[in-house]
PDB file of C-alpha atoms in Angstrom:
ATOM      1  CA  UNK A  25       3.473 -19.347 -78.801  1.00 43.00           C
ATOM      2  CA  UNK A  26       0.768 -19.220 -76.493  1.00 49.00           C
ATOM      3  CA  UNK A  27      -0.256 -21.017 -73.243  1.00 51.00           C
ATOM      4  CA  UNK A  28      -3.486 -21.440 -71.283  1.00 55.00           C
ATOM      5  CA  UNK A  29      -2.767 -19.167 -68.356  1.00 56.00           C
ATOM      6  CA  UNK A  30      -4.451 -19.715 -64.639  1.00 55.00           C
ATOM      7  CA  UNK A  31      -7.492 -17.924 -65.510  1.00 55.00           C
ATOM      8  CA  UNK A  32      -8.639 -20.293 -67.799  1.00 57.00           C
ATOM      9  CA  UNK A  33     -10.375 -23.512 -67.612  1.00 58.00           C
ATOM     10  CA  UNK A  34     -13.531 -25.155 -66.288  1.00 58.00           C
ATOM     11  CA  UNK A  35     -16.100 -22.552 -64.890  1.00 62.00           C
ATOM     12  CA  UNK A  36     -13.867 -19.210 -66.468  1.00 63.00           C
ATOM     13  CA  UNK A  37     -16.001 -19.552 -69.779  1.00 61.00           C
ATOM     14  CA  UNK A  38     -12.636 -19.197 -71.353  1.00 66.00           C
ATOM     15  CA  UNK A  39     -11.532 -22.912 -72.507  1.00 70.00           C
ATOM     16  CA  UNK A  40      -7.622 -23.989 -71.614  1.00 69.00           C
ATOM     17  CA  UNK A  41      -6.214 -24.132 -75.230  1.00 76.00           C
ATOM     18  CA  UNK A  42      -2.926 -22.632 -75.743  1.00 75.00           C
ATOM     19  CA  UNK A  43      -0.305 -23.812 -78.534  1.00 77.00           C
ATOM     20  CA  UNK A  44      -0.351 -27.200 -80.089  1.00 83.00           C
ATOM     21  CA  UNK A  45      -4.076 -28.160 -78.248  1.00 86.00           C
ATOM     22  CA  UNK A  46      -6.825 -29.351 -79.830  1.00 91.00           C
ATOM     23  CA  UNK A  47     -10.625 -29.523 -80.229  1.00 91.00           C
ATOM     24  CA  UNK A  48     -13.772 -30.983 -82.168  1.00 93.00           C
ATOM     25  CA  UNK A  49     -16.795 -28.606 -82.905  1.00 91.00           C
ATOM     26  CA  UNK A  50     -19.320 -27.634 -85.084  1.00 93.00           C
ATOM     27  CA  UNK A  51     -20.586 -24.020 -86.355  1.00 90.00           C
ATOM     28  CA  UNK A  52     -23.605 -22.752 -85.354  1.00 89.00           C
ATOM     29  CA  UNK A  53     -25.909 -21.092 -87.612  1.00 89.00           C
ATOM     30  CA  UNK A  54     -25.167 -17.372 -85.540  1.00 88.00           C
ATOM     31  CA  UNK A  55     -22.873 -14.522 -85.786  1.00 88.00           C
ATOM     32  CA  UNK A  56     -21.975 -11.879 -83.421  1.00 85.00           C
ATOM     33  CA  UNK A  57     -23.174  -9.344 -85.507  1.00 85.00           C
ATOM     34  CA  UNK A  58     -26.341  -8.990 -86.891  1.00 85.00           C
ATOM     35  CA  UNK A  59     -26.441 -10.759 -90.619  1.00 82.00           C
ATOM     36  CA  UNK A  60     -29.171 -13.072 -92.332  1.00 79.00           C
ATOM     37  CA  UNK A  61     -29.054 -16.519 -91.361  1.00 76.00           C
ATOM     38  CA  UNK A  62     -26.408 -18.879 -93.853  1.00 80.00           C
ATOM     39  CA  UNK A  63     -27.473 -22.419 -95.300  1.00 78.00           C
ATOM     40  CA  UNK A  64     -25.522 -25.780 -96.613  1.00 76.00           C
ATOM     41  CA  UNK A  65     -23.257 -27.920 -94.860  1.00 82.00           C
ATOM     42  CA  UNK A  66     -21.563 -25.698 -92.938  1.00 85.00           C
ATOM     43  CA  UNK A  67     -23.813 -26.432 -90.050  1.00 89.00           C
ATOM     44  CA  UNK A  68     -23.802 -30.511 -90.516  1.00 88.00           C
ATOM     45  CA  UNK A  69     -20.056 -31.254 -90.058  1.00 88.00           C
ATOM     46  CA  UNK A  70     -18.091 -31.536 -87.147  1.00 91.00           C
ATOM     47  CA  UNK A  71     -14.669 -29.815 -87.728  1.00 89.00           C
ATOM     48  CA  UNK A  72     -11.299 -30.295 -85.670  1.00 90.00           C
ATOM     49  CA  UNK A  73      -9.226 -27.385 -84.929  1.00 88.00           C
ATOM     50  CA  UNK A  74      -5.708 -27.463 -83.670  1.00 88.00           C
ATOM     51  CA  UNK A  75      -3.957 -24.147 -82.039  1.00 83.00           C
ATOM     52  CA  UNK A  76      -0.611 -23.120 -83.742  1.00 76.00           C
ATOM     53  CA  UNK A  77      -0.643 -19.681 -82.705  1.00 74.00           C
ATOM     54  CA  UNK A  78      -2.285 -17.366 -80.186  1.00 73.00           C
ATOM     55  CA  UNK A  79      -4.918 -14.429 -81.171  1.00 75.00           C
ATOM     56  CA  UNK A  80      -2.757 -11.449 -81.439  1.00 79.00           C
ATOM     57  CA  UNK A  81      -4.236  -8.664 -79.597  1.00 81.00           C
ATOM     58  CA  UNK A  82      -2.587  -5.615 -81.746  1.00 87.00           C
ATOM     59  CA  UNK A  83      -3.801  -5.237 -85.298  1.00 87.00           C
ATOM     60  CA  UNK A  84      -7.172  -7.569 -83.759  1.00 85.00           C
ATOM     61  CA  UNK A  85      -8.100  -5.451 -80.969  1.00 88.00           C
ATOM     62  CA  UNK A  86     -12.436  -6.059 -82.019  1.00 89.00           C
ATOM     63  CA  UNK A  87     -11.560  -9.988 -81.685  1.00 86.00           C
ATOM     64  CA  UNK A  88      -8.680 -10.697 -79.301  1.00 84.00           C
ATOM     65  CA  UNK A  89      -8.821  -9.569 -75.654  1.00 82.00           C
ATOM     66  CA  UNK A  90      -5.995  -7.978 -74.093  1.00 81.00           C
ATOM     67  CA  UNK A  91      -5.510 -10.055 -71.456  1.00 79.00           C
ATOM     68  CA  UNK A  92      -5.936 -13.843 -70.987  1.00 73.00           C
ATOM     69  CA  UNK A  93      -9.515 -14.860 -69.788  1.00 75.00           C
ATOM     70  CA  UNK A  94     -11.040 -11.315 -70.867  1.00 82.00           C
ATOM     71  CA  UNK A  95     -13.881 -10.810 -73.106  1.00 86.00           C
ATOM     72  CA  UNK A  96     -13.534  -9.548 -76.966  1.00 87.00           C
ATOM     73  CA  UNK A  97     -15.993  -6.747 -78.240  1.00 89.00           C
ATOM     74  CA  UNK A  98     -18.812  -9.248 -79.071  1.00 87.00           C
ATOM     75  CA  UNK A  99     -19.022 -11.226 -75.741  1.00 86.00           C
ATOM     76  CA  UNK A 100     -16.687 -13.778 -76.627  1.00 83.00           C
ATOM     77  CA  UNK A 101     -14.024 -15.302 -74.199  1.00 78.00           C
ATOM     78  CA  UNK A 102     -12.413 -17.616 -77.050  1.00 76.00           C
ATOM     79  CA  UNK A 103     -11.762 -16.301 -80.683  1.00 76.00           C
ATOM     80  CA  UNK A 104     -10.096 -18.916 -83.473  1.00 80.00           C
ATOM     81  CA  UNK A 105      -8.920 -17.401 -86.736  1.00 78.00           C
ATOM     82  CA  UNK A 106      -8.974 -20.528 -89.599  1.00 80.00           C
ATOM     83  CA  UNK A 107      -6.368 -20.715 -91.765  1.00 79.00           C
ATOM     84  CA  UNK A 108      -8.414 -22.345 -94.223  1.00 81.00           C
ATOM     85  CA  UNK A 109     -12.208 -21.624 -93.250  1.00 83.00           C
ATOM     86  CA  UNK A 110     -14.824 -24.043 -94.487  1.00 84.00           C
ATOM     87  CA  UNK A 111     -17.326 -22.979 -97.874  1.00 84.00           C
ATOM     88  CA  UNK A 112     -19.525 -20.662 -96.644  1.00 85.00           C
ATOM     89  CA  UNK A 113     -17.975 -19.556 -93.070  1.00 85.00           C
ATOM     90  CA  UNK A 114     -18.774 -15.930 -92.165  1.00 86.00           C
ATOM     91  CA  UNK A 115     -17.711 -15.678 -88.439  1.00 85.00           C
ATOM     92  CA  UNK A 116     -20.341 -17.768 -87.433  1.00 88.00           C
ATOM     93  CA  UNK A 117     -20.115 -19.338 -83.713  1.00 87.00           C
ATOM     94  CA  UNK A 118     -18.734 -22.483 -82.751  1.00 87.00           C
ATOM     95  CA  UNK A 119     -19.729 -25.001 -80.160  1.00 88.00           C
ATOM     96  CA  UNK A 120     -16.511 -26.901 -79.141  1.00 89.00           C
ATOM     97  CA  UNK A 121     -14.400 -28.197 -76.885  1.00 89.00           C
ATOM     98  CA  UNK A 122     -11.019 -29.495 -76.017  1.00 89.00           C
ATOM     99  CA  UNK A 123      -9.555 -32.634 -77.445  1.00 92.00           C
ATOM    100  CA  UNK A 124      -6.835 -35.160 -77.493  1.00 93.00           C
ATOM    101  CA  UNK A 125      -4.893 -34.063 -80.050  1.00 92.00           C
ATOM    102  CA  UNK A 126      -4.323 -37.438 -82.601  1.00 93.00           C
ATOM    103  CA  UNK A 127      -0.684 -38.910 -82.774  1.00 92.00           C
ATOM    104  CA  UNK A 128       0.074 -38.057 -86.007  1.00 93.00           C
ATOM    105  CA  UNK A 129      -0.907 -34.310 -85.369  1.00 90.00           C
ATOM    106  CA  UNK A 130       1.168 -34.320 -82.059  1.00 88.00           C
ATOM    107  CA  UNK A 131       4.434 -35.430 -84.578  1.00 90.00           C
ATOM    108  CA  UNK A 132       3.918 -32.717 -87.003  1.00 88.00           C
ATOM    109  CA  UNK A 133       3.289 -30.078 -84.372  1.00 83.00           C
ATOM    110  CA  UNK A 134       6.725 -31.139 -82.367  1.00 83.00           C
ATOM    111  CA  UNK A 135       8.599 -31.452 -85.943  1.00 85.00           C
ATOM    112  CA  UNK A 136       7.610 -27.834 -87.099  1.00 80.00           C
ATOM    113  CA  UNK A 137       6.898 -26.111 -84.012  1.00 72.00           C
ATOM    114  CA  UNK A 138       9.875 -23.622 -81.927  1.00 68.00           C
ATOM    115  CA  UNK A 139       7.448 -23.720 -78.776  1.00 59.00           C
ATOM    116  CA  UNK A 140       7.553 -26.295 -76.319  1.00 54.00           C
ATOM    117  CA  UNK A 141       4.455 -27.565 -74.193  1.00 49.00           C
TER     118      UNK A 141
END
């Protein structure tokens, strides 16, 4: 299990999100590669995403920088990979940020997780 390390945070461009954090967002009607634009409600939701694992660099080399706080092959200094990606979701970008995670999330996370925080 992951951790934020030091050279992440405010002003890094790299938000402080390791294991059992949280965030509210909403996709943005881009990818990093060039592809025709998408359509529905993809784009009208807000979504909440909660970190149970880091992004593995081996095997995801294209997505998941080496080292904390770098940049992946498209520009990016955060990468999520959904477990169970909305209708419609093609690696398009997401405007977020970190939130309280809600009580009933922190339980289940501390119940199934072997990481401590």
């Amino acid at each position: 299990c992951g951790q934020a390390g030091s050279s992440c945070g405010h002003g890094s461009g790299t938000a402080p999100m390791g294991c059992m954090a949280c965030a509210r967002g909403r996709f943005i009607n881009r990818r990093p590669y060039e592809a025709p634009p998408s359509s529905g409600g993809l784009f009208q939701e807000e979504v909440n995403l909660v970190v149970v694992d880091i992004c593995p660099h081996t095997g995801n080399e294209a997505w998941c920088p080496e080292r904390e706080g770098s940049e992946n092959v498209f520009g990016s200094r955060n990468h999520f990979d959904f477990a169970h990606p909305p209708a419609g979701f093609d690696n398009h970008y997401l405007a977020f940020s970190p939130a309280p995670c809600p009580g009933e999330i922190q339980q289940r996370l501390v119940q199934m997780s072997q990481c401590s925080r």
